[in-house]
Short mmCIF file of C-alpha atoms and ligand atoms in Angstrom, two decimals:
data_model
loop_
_atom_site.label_atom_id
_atom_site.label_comp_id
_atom_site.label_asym_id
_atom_site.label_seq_id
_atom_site.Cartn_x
_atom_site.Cartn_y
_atom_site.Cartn_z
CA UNK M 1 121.30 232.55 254.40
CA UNK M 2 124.13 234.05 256.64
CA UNK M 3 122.85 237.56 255.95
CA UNK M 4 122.36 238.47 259.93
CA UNK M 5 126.28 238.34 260.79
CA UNK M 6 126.98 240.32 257.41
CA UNK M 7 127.45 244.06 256.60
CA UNK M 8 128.47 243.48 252.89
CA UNK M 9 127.13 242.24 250.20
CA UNK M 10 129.29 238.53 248.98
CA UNK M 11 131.96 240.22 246.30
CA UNK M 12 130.38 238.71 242.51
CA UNK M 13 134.21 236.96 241.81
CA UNK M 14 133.87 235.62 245.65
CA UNK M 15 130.16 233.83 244.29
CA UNK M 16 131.84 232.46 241.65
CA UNK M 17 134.36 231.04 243.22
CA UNK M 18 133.02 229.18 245.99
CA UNK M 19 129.48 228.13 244.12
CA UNK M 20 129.51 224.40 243.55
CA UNK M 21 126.00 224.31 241.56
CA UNK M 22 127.88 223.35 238.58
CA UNK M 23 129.02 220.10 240.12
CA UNK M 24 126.10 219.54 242.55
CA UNK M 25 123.01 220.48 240.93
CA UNK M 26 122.56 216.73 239.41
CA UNK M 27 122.34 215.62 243.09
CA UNK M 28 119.01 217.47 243.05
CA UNK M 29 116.83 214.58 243.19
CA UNK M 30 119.00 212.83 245.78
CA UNK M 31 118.95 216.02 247.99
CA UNK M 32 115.26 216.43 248.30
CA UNK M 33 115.02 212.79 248.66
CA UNK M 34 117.48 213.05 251.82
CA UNK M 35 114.88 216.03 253.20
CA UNK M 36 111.89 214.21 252.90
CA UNK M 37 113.30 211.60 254.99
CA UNK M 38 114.92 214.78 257.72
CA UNK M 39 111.19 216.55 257.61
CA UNK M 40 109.12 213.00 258.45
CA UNK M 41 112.06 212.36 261.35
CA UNK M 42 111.23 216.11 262.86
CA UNK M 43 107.40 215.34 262.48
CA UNK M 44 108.47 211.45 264.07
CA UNK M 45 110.20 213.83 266.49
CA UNK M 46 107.64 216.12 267.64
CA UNK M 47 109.52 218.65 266.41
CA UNK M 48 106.93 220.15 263.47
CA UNK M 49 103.59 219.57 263.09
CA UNK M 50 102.86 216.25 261.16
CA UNK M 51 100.77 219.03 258.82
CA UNK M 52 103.77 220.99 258.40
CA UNK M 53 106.12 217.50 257.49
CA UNK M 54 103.37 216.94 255.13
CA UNK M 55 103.08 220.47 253.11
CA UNK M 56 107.19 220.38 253.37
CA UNK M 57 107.12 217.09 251.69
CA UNK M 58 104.35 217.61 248.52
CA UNK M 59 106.07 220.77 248.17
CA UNK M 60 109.64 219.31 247.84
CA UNK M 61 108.07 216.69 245.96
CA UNK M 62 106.77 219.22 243.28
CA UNK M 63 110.18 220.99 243.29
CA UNK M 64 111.33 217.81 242.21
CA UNK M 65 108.97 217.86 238.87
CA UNK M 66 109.56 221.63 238.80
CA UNK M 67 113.10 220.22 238.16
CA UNK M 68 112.42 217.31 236.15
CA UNK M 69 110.19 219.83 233.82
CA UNK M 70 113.33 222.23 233.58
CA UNK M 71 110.93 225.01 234.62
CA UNK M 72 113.26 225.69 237.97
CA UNK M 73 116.50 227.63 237.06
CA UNK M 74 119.04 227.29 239.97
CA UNK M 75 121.02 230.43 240.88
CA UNK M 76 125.33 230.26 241.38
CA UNK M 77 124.61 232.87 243.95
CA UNK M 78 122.68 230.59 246.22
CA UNK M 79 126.09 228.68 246.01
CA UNK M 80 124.44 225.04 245.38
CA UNK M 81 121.99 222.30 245.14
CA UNK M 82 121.01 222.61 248.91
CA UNK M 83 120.69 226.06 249.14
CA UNK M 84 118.79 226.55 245.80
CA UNK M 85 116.30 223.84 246.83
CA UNK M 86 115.96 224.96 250.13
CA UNK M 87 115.27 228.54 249.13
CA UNK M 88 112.67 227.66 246.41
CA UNK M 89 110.64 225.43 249.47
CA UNK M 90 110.80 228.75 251.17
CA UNK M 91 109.32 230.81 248.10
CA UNK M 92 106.43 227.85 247.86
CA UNK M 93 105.36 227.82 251.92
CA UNK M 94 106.75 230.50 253.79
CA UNK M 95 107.50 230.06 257.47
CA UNK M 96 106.56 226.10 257.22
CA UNK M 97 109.66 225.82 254.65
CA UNK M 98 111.69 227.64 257.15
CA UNK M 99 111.71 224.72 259.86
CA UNK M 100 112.99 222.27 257.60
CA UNK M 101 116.58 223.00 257.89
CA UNK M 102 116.26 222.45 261.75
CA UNK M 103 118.92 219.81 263.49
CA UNK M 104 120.76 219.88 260.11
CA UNK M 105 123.67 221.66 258.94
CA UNK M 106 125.16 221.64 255.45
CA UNK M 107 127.83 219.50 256.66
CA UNK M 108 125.95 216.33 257.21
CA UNK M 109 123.39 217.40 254.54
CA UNK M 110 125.86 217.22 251.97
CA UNK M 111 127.07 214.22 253.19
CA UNK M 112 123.62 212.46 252.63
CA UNK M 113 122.91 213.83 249.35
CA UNK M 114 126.04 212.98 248.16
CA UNK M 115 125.71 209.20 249.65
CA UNK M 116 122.28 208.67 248.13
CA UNK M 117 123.17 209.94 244.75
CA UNK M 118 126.24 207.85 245.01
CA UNK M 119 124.57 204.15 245.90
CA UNK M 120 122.20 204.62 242.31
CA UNK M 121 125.18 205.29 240.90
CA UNK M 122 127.74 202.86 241.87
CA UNK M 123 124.59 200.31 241.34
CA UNK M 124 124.33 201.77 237.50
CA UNK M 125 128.25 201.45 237.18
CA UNK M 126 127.54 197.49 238.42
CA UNK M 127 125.59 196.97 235.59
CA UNK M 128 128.38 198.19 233.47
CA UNK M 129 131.12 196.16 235.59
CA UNK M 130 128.77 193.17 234.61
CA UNK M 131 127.59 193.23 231.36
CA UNK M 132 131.76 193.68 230.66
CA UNK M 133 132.59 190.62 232.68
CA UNK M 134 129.23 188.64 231.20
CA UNK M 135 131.19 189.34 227.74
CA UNK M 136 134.28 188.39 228.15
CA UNK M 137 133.08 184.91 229.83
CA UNK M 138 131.33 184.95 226.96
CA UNK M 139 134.12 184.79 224.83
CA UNK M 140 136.62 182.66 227.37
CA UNK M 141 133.56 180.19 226.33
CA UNK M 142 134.09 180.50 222.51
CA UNK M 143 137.46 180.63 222.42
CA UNK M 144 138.35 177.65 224.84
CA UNK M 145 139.64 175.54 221.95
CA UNK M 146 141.25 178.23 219.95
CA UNK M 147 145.19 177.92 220.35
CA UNK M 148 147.18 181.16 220.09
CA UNK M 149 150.71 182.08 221.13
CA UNK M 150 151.15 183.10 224.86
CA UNK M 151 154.16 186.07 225.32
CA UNK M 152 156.00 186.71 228.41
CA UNK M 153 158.25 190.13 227.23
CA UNK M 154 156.18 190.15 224.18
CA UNK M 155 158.22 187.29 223.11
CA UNK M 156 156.52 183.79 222.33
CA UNK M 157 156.51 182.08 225.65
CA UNK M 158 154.05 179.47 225.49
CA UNK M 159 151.08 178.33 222.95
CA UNK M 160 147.77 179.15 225.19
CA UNK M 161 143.94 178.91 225.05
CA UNK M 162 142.69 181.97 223.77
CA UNK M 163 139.71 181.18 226.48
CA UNK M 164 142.61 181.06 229.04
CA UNK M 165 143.34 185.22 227.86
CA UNK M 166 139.92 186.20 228.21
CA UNK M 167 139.56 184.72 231.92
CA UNK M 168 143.09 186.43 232.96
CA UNK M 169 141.39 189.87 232.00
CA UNK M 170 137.89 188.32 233.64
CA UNK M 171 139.65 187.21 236.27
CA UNK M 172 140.95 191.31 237.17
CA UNK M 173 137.48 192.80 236.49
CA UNK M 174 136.33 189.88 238.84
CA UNK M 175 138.46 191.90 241.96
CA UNK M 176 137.13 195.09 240.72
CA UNK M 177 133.75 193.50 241.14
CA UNK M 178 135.13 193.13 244.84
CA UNK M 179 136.59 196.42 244.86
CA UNK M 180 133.55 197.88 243.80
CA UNK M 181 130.95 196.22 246.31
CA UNK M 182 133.25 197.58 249.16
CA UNK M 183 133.14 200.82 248.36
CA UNK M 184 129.72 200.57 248.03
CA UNK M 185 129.58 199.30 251.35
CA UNK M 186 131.34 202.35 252.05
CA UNK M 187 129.28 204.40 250.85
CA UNK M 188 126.10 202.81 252.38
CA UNK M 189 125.83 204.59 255.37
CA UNK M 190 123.42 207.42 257.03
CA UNK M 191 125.31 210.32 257.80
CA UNK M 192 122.56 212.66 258.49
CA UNK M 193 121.91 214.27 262.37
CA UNK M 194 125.88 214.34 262.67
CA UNK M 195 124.77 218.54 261.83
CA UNK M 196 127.71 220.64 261.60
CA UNK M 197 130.32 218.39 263.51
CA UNK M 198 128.89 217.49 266.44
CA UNK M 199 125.21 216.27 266.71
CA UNK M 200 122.51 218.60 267.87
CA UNK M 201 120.66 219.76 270.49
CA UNK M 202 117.46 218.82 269.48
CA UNK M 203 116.06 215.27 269.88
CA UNK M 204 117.32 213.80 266.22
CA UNK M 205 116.49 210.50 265.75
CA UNK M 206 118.97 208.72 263.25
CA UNK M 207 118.08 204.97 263.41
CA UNK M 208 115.00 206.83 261.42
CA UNK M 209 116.39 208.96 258.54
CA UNK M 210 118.62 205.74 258.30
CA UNK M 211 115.19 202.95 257.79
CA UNK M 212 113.70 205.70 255.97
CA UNK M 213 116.33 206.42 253.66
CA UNK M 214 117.44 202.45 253.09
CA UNK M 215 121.09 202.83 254.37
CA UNK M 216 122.50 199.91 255.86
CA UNK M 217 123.80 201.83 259.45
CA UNK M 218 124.47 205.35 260.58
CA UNK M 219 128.04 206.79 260.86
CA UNK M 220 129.78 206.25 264.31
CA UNK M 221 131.13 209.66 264.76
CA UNK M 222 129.67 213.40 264.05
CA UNK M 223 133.05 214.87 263.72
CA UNK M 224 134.70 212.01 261.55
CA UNK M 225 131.77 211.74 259.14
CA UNK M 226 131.57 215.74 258.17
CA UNK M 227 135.66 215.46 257.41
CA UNK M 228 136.33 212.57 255.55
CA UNK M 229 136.23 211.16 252.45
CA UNK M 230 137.49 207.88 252.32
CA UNK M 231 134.15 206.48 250.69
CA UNK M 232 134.99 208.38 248.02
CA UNK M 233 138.55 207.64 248.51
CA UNK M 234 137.47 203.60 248.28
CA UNK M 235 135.30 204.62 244.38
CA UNK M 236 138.49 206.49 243.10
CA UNK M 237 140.29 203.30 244.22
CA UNK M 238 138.39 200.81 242.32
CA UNK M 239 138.48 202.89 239.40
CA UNK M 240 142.17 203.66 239.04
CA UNK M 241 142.70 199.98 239.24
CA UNK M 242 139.72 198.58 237.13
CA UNK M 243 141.25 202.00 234.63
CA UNK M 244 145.11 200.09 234.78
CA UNK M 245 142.94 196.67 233.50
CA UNK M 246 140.77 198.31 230.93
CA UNK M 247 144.02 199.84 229.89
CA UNK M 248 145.75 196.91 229.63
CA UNK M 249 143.23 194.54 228.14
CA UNK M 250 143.01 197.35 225.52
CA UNK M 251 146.75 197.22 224.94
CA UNK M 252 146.73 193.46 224.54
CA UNK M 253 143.83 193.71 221.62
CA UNK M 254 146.10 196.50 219.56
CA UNK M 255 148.73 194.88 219.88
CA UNK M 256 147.66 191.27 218.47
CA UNK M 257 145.36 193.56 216.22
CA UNK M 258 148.67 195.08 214.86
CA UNK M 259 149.59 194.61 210.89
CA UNK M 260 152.73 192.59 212.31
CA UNK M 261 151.08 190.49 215.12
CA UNK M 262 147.46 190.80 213.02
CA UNK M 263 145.95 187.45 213.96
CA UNK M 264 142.95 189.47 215.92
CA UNK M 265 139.65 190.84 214.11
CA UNK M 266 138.13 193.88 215.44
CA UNK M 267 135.05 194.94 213.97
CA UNK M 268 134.85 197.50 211.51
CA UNK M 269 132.15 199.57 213.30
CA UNK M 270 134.58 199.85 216.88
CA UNK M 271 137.71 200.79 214.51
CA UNK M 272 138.36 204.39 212.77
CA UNK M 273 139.95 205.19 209.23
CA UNK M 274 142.40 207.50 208.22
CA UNK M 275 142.33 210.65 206.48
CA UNK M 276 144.93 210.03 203.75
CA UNK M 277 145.79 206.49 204.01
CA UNK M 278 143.01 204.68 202.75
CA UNK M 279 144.25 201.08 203.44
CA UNK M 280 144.07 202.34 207.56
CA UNK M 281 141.90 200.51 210.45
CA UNK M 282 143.10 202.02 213.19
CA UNK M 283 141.81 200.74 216.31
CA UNK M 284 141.58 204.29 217.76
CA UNK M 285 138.48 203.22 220.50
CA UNK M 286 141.28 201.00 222.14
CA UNK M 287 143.34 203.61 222.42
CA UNK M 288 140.73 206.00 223.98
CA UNK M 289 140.00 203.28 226.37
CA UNK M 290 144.05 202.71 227.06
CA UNK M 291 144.54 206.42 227.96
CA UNK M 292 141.73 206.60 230.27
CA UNK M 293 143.76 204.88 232.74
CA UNK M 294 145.45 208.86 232.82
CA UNK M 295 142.22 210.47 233.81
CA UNK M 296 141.43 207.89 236.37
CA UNK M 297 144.66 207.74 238.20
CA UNK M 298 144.65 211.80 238.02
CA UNK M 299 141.63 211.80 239.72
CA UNK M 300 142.63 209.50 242.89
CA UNK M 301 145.90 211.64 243.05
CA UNK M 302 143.91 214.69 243.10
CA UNK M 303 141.60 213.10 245.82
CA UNK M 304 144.31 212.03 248.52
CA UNK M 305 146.22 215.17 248.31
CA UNK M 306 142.91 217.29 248.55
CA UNK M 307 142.24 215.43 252.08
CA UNK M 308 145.63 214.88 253.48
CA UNK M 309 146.51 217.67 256.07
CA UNK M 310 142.99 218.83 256.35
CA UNK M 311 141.84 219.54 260.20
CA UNK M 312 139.33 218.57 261.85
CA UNK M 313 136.06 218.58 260.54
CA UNK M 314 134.42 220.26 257.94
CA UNK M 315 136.57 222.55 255.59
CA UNK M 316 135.87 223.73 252.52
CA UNK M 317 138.65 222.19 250.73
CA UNK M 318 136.17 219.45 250.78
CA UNK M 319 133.76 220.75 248.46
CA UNK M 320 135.69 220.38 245.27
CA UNK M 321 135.52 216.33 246.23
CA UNK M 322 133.11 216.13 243.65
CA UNK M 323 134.79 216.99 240.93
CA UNK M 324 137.13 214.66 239.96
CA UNK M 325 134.52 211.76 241.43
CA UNK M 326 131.92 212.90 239.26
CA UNK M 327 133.90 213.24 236.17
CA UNK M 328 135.31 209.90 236.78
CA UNK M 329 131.91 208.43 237.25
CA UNK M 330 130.73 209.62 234.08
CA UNK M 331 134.14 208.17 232.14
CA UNK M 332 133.58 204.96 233.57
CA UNK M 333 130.11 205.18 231.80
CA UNK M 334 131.79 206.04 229.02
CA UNK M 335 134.13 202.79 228.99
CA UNK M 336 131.10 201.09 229.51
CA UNK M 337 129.14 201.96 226.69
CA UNK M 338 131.97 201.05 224.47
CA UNK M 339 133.92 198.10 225.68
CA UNK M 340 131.56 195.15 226.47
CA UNK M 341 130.18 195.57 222.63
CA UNK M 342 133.20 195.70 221.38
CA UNK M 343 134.41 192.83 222.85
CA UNK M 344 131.41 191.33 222.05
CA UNK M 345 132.76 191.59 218.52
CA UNK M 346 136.75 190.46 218.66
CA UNK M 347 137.35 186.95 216.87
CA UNK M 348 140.63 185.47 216.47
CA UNK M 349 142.17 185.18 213.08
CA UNK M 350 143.05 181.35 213.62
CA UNK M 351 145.04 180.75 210.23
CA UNK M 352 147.34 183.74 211.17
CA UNK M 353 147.39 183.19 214.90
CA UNK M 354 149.15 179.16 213.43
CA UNK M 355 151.59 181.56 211.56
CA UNK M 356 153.31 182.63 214.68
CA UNK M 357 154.13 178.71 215.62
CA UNK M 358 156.58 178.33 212.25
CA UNK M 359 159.47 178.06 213.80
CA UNK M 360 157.79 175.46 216.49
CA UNK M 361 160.49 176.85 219.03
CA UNK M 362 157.48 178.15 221.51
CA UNK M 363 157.31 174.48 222.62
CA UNK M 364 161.16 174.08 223.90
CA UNK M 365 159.23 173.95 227.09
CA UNK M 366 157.27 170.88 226.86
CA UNK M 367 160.74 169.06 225.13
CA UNK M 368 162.39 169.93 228.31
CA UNK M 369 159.66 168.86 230.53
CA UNK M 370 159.52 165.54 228.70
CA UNK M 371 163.28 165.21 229.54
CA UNK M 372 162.52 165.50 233.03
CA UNK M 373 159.84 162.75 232.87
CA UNK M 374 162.56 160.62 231.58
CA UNK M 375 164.50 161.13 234.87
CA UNK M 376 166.65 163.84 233.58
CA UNK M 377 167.23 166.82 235.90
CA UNK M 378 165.42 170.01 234.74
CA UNK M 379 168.34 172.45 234.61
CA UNK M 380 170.57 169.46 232.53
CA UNK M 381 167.15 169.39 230.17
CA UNK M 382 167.14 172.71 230.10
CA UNK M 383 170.40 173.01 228.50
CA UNK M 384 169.94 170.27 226.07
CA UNK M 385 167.02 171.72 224.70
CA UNK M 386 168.70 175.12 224.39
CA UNK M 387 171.17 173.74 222.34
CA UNK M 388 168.53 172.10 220.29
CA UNK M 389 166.89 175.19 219.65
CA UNK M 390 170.41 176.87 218.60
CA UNK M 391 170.47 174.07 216.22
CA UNK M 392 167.35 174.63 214.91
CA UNK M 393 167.56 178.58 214.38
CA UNK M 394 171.03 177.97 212.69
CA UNK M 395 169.79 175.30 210.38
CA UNK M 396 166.74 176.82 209.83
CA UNK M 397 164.85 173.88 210.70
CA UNK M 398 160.85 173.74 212.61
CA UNK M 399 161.40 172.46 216.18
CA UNK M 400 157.92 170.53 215.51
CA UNK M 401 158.99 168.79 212.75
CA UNK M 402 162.32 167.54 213.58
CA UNK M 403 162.67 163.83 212.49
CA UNK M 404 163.67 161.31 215.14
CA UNK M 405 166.47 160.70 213.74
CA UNK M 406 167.54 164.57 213.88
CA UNK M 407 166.26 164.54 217.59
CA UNK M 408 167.78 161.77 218.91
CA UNK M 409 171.23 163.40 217.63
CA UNK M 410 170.93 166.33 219.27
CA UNK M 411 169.18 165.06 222.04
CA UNK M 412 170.04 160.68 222.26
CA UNK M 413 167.20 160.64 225.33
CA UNK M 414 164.51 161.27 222.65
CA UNK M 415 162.29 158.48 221.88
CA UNK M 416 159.61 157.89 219.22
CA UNK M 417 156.76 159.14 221.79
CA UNK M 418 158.30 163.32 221.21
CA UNK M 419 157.17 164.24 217.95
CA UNK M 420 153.52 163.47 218.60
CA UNK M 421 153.71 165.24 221.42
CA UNK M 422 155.22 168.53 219.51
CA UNK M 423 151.93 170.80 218.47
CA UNK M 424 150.93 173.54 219.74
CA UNK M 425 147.20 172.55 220.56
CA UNK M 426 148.43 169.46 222.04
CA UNK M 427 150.86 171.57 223.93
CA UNK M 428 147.59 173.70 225.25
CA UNK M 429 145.69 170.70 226.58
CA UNK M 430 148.38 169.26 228.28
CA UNK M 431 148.72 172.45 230.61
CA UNK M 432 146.20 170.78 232.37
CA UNK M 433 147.36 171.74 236.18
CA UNK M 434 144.75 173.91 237.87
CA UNK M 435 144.64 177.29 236.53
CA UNK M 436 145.96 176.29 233.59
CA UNK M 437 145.65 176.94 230.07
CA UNK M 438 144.23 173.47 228.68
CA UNK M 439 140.35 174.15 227.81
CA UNK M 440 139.63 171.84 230.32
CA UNK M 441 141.11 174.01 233.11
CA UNK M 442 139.26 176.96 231.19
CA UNK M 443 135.92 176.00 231.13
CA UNK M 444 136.33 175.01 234.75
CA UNK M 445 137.52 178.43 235.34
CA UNK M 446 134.57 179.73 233.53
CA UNK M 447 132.05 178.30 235.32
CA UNK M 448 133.54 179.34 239.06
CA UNK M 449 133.50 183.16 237.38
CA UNK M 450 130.16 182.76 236.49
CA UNK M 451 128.89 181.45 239.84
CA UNK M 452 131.05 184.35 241.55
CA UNK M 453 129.68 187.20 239.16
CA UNK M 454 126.27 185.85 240.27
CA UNK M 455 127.68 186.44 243.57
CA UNK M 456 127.77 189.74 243.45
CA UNK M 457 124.80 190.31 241.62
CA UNK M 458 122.70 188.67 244.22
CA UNK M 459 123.92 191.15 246.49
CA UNK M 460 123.98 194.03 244.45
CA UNK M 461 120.33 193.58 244.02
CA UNK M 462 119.81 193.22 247.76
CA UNK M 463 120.94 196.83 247.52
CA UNK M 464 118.92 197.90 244.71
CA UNK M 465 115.71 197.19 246.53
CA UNK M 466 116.56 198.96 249.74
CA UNK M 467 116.97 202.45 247.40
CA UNK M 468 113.94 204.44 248.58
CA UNK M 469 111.61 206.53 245.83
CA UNK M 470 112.60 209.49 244.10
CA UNK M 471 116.39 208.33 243.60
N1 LIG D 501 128.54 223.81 248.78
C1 LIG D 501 129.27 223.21 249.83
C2 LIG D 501 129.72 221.79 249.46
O1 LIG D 501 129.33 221.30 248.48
C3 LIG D 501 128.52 223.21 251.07
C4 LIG D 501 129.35 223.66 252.17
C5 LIG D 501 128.67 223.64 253.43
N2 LIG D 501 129.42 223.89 254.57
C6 LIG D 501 130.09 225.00 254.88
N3 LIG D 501 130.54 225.08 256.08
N4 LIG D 501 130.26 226.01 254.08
O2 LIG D 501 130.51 221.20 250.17
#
């Protein structure tokens, strides 16, 4: 394409090296779909014949099936996507092909592909977002009433809904949801007549490739829009952080799944065996899904140290962007097609979850607090009831079934309205403060999560009808 400046020939190891086909030729689709809408603005603009905007337009049109058939080999030595669909227009009409890289550089063209290929796919990776947080609402729903222990340091804290875990994990993937309609908001806007770095010429009308193309504005400023990335910047973002939750939610479920915690069920057809021990379930897809949080991280790293120090504009630096985006994209589809069914599938061992309450000492809290309703201060209950507890570990004696009588001698402020009081379920309901653990709280919860996620799915498929054909 440069060949007039040129007196060699591009060294073979130099086409390897800077070709990006291998990371850009699935943009194909989106890239013709970004020159239709450049050849009808040239046509719009008196610039080509509206004959010519037509023949440029069947003919990318039938690249596209040429493509879709997997009769149209791309070549590495036409570098990428752009160039190899550009070229083939040329092979199918000549001169009329020729015009339609007019007004347009690479810069801003590669920019629009990459922009329209993102918006499907951050609209795809919704679906996935939601279906996950549909599940686990899902399961906050069926598990309102179920009682488990809650852990602060992985030591017994606090007996807890089981509804009340599922919405703390919900509630995360709920600000992901937010994370993820920003960038997407980000990315939803018309780059395309910014040319190399600074306009054109020619009499480019925007506001039309915009309408045409269904973005939401144009870019403000030629020379800021070919050298940044921060859209993508804003999709590595969301998925670092919705990669630390995934990670963590995962971490949760081995870890109650474990032979000495063991009072959660994961189904057989999510867990793996082992090659000599034949009594192992190993919950190996958990532990996929924990280490992804590596990969995703890696990739935002990679990101903000590719762009920081860059000059103004357009460098080439820039074109390896689309690796580590791409790659994470497709990992977060991978998450997706495993982690909303699997959740779908996790039940709580109830009988074993009641196991971990033996000793009855994860309700010291409530005795304390029921001191303080008495009138006593909250540091003096404190201390009472931490002696109580000593007594209790020493004598090997269940805090929840200590007799009156043994109460009131460790503690004389105890009256016949405690021991009632002393079970964990009752513990649960009585957590009853806003945000809190007692089902009632949950299912309250529940239902603001649902109206939110519904939310975002309105306007998600605002978006989804303003994608144009071809995408
Ligand atoms: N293949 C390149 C990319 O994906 C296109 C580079 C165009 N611009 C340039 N000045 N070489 O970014």
């Amino acid at each position: 394409m440069w060949k007039g400046r040129f007196a060699q020939d591009t060294d073979e190891a130099v086409i390897n090296f800077t070709q990006s086909l291998d990371l850009d030729w699935r943009m194909a689709r989106a890239d013709i779909r970004g020159s239709i809408a450049h050849v009808r603005m040239l046509a719009h603009a008196g610039l080509i014949k509206a004959v010519e905007a037509v023949a440029i337009e069947d003919n990318l049109r039938e690249i596209a099936r040429e493509i879709e058939s997997g009769s149209f080999t791309p070549k590495a030595s036409l570098e990428d996507v752009h160039m190899n669909i550009e070229s083939r227009l040329i092979e199918k009409c000549g001169a009329v092909g020729a015009r339609l890289h007019m007004g347009r550089s690479r810069n801003d063209q590669v920019n629009t592909t990459v922009r329209l290929y993102l918006r499907k796919e951050l609209l795809e990776l919704w679906n996935g977002l939601e279906a996950l947080i549909s599940v686990i609402l899902k399961k906050a729903e069926e598990h309102a009433d179920v009682v488990v222990p809650g852990y602060t340091h992985l030591q017994q804290a606090q007996p807890i809904s089981m509804g009340q875990f599922w919405m703390a994990h919900a509630q995360a993937f709920l600000r992901d949801a937010k994370r993820l309609s920003d960038a997407y908001e980000a990315v939803d806007e018309s780059p395309l007549g910014c040319g190399a770095l600074a306009g054109s010429t020619l009499p480019l009308d925007r506001e039309f490739t915009r309408a045409d193309m269904g973005f939401s504005r144009i870019t403000e400023n030629s020379m800021d829009t070919v050298a940044h990335r921060d859209h993508f910047t804003d999709i590595l973002y969301f998925a670092a952080v919705f990669g630390g939750h995934v990670s963590r939610l995962s971490e949760d479920l081995i870890i109650y799944f474990s032979t000495e915690f063991g009072w959660v069920k994961l189904p057989d057809s999510f867990c793996t065996g082992s090659s000599i021990m034949p009594q192992k379930k190993n919950p190996d897809v958990l532990e996929l899904l924990r280490g992804k949080a590596g990969q995703l991280n890696g990739a935002l790293v990679d990101l903000l140290t590719m762009t920081k120090g860059i000059p103004l504009t357009y460098n080439r630096d820039l074109q390896d962007d689309k690796r580590s985006l791409f790659r994470t994209i497709d990992c977060l589809h991978m998450i997706f097609s495993v982690l909303p069914p699997l959740l779908a599938r996790v039940d709580v061992d109830e009988e074993r979850a009641g196991r971990g309450f033996s000793d009855g000492l994860i309700l010291a809290t409530d005795v304390a607090e029921y001191l303080v309703l008495r009138g006593i201060p909250f540091r003096t209950a404190h201390e009472k009831v931490g002696h109580a507890v000593r007594w209790c570990i020493e004598n090997d004696r269940p805090m929840d079934k200590l007799t009156l009588a043994e109460w009131q001698a460790l503690i004389p402020e105890v009256d016949a309205d405690l021991p009632p009081l002393l079970s964990p379920r009752r513990s649960m309901e009585r957590r009853d403060t806003d945000g809190g653990t007692s089902p009632r709280q949950v299912r309250a919860q529940i239902e603001r999560a649902w109206k939110k996620l519904s939310v975002h799915e309105e306007e998600m498929s605002e978006y989804r009808k303003k994608l144009p054909d071809l995408l």
